[in-house]
Short mmCIF file of C-alpha atoms in Angstrom, two decimals:
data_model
loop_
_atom_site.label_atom_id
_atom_site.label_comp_id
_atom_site.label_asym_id
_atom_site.label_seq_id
_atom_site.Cartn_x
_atom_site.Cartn_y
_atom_site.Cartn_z
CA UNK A 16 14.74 92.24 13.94
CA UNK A 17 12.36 90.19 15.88
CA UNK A 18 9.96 89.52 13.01
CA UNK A 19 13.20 88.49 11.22
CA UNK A 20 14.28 86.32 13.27
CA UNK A 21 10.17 84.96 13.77
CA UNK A 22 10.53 83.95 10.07
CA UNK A 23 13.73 83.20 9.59
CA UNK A 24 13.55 80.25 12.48
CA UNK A 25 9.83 79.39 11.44
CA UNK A 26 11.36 76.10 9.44
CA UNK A 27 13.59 74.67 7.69
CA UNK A 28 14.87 76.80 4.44
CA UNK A 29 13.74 75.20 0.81
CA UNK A 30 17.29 73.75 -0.75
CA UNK A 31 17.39 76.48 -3.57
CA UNK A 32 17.13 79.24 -0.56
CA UNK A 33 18.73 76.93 2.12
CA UNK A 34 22.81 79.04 1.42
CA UNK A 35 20.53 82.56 1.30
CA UNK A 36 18.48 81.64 4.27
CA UNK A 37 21.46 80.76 6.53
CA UNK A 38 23.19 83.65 5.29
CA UNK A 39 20.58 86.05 6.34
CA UNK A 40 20.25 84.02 9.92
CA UNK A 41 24.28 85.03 10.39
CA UNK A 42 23.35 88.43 9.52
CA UNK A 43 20.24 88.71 11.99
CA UNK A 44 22.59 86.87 14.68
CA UNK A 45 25.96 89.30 14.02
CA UNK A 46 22.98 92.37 14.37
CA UNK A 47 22.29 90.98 17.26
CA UNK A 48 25.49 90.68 18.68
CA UNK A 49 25.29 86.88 19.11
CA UNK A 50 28.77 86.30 17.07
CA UNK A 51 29.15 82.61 17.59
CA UNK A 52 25.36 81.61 16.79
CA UNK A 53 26.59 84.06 13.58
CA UNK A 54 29.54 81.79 12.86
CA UNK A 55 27.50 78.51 12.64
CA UNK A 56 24.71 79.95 10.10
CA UNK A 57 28.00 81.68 8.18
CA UNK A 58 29.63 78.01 8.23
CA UNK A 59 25.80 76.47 7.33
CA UNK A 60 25.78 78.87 3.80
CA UNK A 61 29.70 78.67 2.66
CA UNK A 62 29.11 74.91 2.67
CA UNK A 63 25.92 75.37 0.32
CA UNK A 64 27.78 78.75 -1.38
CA UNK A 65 31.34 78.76 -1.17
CA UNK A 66 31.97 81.11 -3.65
CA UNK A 67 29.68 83.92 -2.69
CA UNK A 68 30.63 87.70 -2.32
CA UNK A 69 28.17 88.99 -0.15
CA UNK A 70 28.85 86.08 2.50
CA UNK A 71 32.79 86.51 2.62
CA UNK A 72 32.06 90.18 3.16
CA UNK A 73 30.12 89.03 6.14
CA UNK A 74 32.46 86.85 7.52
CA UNK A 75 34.91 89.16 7.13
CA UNK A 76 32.69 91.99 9.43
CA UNK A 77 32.36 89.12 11.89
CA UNK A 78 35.56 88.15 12.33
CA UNK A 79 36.32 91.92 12.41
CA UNK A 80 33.92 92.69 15.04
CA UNK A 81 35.32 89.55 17.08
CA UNK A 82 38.72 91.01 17.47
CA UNK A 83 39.93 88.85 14.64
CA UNK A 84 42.08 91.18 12.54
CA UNK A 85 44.48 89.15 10.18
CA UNK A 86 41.44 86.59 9.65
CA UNK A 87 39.03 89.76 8.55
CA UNK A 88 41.68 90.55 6.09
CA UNK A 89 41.39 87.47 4.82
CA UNK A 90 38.08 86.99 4.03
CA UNK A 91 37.76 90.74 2.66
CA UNK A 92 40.25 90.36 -0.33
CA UNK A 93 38.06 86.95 -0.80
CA UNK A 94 35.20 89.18 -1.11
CA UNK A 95 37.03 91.04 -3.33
CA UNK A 96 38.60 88.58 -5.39
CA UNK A 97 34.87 87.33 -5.82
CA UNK A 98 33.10 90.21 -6.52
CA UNK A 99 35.54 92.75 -8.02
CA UNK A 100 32.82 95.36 -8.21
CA UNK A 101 30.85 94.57 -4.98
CA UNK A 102 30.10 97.52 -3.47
CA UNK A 103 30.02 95.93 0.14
CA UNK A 104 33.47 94.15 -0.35
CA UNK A 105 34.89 96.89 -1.84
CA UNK A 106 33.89 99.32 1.30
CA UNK A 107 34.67 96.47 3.76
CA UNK A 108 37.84 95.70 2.29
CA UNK A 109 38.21 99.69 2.62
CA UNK A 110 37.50 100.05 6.53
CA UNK A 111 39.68 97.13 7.06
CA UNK A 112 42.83 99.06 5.44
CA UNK A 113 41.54 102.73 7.06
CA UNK A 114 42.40 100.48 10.20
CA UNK A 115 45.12 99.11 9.53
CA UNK A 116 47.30 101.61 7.00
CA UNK A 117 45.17 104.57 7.95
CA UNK A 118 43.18 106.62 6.13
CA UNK A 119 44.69 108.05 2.81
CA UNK A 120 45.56 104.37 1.96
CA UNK A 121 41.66 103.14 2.18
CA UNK A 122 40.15 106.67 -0.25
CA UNK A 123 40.93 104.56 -3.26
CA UNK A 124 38.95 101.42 -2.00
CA UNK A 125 35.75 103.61 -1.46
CA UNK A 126 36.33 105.33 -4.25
CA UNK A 127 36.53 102.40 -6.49
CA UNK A 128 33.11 101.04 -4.33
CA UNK A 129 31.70 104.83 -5.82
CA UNK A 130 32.96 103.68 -9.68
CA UNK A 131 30.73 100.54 -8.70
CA UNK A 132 27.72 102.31 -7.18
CA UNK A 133 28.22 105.95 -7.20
CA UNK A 134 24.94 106.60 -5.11
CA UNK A 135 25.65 104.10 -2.70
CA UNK A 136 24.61 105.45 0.80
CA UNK A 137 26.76 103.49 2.88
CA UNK A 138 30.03 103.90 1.13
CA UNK A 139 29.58 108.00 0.59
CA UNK A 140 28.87 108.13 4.13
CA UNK A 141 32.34 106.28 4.89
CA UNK A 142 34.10 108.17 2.19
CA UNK A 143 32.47 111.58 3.39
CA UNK A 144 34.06 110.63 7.07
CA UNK A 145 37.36 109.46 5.87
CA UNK A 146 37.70 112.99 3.62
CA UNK A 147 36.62 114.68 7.14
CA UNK A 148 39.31 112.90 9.15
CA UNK A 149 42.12 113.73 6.67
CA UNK A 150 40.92 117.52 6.72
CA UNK A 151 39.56 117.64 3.29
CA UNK A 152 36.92 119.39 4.45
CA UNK A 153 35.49 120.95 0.77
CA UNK A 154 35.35 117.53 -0.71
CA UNK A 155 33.84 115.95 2.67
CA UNK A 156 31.17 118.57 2.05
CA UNK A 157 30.49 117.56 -2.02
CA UNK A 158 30.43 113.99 -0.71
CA UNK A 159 27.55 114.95 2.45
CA UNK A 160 25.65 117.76 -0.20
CA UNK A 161 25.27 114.15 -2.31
CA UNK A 162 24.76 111.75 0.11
CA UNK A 163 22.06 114.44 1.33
CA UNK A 164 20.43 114.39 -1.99
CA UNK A 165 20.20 111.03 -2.75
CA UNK A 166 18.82 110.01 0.82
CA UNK A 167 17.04 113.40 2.30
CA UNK A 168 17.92 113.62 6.06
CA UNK A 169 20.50 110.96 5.87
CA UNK A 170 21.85 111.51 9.91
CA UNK A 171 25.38 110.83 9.11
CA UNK A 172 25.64 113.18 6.55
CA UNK A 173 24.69 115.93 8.79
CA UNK A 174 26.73 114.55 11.71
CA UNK A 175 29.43 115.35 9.62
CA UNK A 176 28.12 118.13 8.45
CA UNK A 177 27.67 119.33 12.34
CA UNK A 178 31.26 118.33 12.81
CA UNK A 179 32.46 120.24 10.14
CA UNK A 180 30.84 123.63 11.26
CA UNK A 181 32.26 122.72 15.01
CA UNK A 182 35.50 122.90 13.98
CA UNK A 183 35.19 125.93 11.75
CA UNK A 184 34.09 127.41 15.49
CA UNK A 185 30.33 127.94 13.96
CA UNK A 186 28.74 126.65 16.99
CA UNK A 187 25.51 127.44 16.61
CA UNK A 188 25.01 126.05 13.30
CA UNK A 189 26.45 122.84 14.22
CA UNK A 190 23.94 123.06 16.87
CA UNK A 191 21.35 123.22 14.83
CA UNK A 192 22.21 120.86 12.57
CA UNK A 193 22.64 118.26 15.80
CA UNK A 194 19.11 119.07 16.86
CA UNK A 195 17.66 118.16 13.37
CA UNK A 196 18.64 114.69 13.88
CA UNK A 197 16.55 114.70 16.59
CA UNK A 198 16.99 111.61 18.73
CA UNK A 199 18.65 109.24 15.55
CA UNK A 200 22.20 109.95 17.10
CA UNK A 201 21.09 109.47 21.24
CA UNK A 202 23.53 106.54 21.42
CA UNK A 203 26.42 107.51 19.19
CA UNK A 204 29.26 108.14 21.66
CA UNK A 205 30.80 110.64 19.13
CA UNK A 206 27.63 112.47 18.70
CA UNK A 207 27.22 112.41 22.62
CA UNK A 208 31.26 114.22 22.59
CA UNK A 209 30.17 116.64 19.76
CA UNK A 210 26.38 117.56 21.87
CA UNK A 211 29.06 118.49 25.20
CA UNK A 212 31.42 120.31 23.64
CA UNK A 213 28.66 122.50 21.29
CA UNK A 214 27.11 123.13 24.89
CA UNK A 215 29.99 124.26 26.79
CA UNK A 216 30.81 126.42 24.12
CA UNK A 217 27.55 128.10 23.91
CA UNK A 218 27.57 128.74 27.59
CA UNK A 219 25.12 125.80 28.77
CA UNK A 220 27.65 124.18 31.05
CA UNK A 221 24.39 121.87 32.97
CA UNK A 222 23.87 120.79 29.08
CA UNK A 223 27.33 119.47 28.87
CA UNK A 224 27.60 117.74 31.98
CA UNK A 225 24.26 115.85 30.85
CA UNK A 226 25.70 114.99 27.59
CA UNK A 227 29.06 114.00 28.80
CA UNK A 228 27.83 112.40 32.22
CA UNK A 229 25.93 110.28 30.06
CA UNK A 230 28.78 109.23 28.25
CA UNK A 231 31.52 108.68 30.81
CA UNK A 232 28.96 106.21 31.98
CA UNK A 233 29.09 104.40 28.44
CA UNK A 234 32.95 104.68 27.66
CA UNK A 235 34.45 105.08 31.38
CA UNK A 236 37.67 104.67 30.31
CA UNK A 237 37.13 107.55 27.90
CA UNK A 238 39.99 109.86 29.09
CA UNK A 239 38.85 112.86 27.06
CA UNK A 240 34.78 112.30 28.07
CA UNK A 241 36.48 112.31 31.55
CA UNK A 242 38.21 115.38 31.16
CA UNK A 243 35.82 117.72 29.68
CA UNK A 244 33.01 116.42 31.97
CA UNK A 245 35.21 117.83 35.01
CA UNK A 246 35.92 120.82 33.27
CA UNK A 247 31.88 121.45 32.58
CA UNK A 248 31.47 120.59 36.45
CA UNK A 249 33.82 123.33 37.29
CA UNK A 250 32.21 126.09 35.21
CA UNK A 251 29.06 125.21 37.56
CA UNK A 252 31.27 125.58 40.38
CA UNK A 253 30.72 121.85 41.11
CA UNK A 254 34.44 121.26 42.39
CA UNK A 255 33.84 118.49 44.76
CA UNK A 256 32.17 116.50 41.59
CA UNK A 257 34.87 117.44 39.31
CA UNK A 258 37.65 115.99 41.78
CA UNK A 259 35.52 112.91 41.73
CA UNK A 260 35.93 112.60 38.49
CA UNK A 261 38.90 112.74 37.86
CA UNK A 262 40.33 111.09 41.16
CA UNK A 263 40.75 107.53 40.54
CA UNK A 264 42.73 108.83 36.97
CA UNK A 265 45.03 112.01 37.64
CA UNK A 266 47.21 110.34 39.91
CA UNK A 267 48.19 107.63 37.84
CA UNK A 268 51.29 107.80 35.35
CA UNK A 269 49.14 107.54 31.83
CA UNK A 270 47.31 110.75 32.94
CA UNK A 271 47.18 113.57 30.44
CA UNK A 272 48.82 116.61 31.12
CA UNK A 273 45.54 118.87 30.86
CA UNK A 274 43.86 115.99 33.37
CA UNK A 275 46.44 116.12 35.67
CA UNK A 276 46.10 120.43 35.37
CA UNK A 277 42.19 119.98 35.63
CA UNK A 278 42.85 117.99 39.02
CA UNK A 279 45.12 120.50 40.27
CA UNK A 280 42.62 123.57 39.18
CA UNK A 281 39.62 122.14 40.78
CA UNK A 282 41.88 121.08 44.14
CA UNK A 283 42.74 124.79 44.61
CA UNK A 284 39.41 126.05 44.43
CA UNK A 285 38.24 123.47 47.12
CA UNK A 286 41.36 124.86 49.34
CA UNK A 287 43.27 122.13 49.37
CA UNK A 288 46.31 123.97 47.81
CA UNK A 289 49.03 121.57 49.10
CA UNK A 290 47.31 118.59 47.28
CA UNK A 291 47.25 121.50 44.34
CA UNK A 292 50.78 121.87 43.95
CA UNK A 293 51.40 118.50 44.15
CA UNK A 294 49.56 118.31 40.23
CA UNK A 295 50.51 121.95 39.26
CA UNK A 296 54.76 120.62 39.79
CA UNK A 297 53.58 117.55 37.67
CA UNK A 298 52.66 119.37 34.94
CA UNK A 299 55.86 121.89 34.71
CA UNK A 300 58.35 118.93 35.82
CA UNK A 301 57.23 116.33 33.28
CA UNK A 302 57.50 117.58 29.51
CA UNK A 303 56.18 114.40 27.68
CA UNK A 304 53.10 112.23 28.32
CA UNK A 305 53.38 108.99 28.68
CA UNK A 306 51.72 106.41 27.16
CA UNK A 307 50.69 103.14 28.79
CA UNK A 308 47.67 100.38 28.93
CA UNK A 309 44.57 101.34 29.97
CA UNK A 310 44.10 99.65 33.52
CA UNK A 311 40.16 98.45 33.55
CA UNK A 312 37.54 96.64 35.88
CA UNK A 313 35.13 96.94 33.76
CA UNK A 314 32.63 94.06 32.77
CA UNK A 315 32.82 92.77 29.06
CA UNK A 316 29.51 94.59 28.18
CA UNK A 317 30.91 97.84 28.92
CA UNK A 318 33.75 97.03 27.05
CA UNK A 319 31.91 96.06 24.11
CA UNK A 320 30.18 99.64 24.02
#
């Protein structure tokens, strides 16, 4: 990225690359995370391009990635409208509906990005995930088996492919497959979840705790992180840490049932069986969770993670 950006601010752009040039400065600034210096070079190329695929498709990740929702829509069925066969629109038009109608509704969008470019990497690796979400788990596997082939060692594909053999309970093969990404999936929360629950299962409870202490620290309003951290600091006997954990969450309305148990567990094993009970008669006396907003002091880079 930083030789990108050395040439793509080393001048001005010659006027028959001038609508490329800005639109590859809007992609370098939207890597970056710089969204409104990615708006201006976005607005610099539609004036020079109006009518270009690839750039609406942009726009439409941008706006997407700023919280903009109904405006994303918009400028993905632009995409689409301009480039009926664009394998980017197509798959971002796709994602946008897996958000919003859910996930049977966007299989026909990837799978008419596939008609376009069947060995497309990115939109078999979003197809692969959506068949893996809905549970079709033999045609998630076709979809990973080909992604595989056409891009050897392709680290989503085995993600999934880890995920899948997790939740057939073949832990140690999803183990292995994890560890043959080596370190391409350090900062993937989901891969952090999958690494801590693998872990505990096997029996390596100080393994968990590293993987999930590591991501309660990126997602700290991740309830379930939360919850299965203090449950790996209990199998290590570590009940002071585990009430920690969970202390500033368990008492408060939103709590999960099996948080609020977790609490009470590791309370009783300290001693402290009046404060115990007090979580235990939650539990038994309140049938339903309850939903709420997630209260949060957190700053707006922590969010963004």
């Amino acid at each position: 990225l930083s030789a990108a950006r050395e040439t793509l601010y080393a001048g001005d752009f010659a006027p028959a690359s001038a609508a490329q040039g800005w639109h590859q400065r809007g992609r370098l600034e939207l890597a970056e995370g710089r969204l409104p210096e990615a708006g201006i070079a976005f607005d610099r190329s539609y004036r020079l391009a109006p009518d270009s695929a690839d750039l609406w498709t942009d726009i439409a990740r941008l706006r997407f990635t700023g919280g903009e929702q109904a405006q994303a829509i918009e400028a993905a069925e632009r995409a689409v409208k301009l480039g009926p066969r664009d394998p980017r629109a197509l798959e971002m038009r796709g994602l946008l509906v897996r958000e919003q109608f859910g996930l049977v509704a966007a299989l026909p969008w990837f799978e008419a990005g596939l008609r376009a470019a069947p060995d497309d990497v990115s939109l078999l690796g979003e197809y692969a995930a959506t068949l893996g979400e809905l549970g079709s788990y033999r045609a998630m596997l076709v979809v990973c088996r080909k992604l595989t082939k056409i891009d050897p060692g392709n680290v989503r594909a085995l993600y999934l492919q880890a995920v899948l053999a997790a939740r057939a309970g073949q832990t140690t093969l999803a183990r292995k497959i994890l560890l043959s990404t080596k370190s391409a999936l350090r900062d993937m929360p989901a891969a952090l979840l999958l690494n801590g629950i693998l872990e505990y299962r096997a029996g390596n409870a100080n393994l968990a705790v590293g993987f999930l202490d590591r991501l309660v620290r990126m997602q700290p309003d991740n309830m379930q992180a939360r919850m299965l951290l203090a449950r790996a600091l209990l199998r290590q006997q570590l009940k002071a840490e585990a009430v920690e954990m969970l202390q500033d969450w368990a008492p408060r309305d939103i709590a999960p049932k099996y948080m609020v148990q977790t609490m009470g567990t590791a309370l009783a094993r300290l001693g402290r069986k009046q404060d115990a009970d007090l979580y235990f008669s939650r539990v038994q006396s309140d049938p339903n969770e309850v939903s709420g907003i997630l209260p949060t002091g957190q700053a707006v880079g922590v969010l963004a993670i």
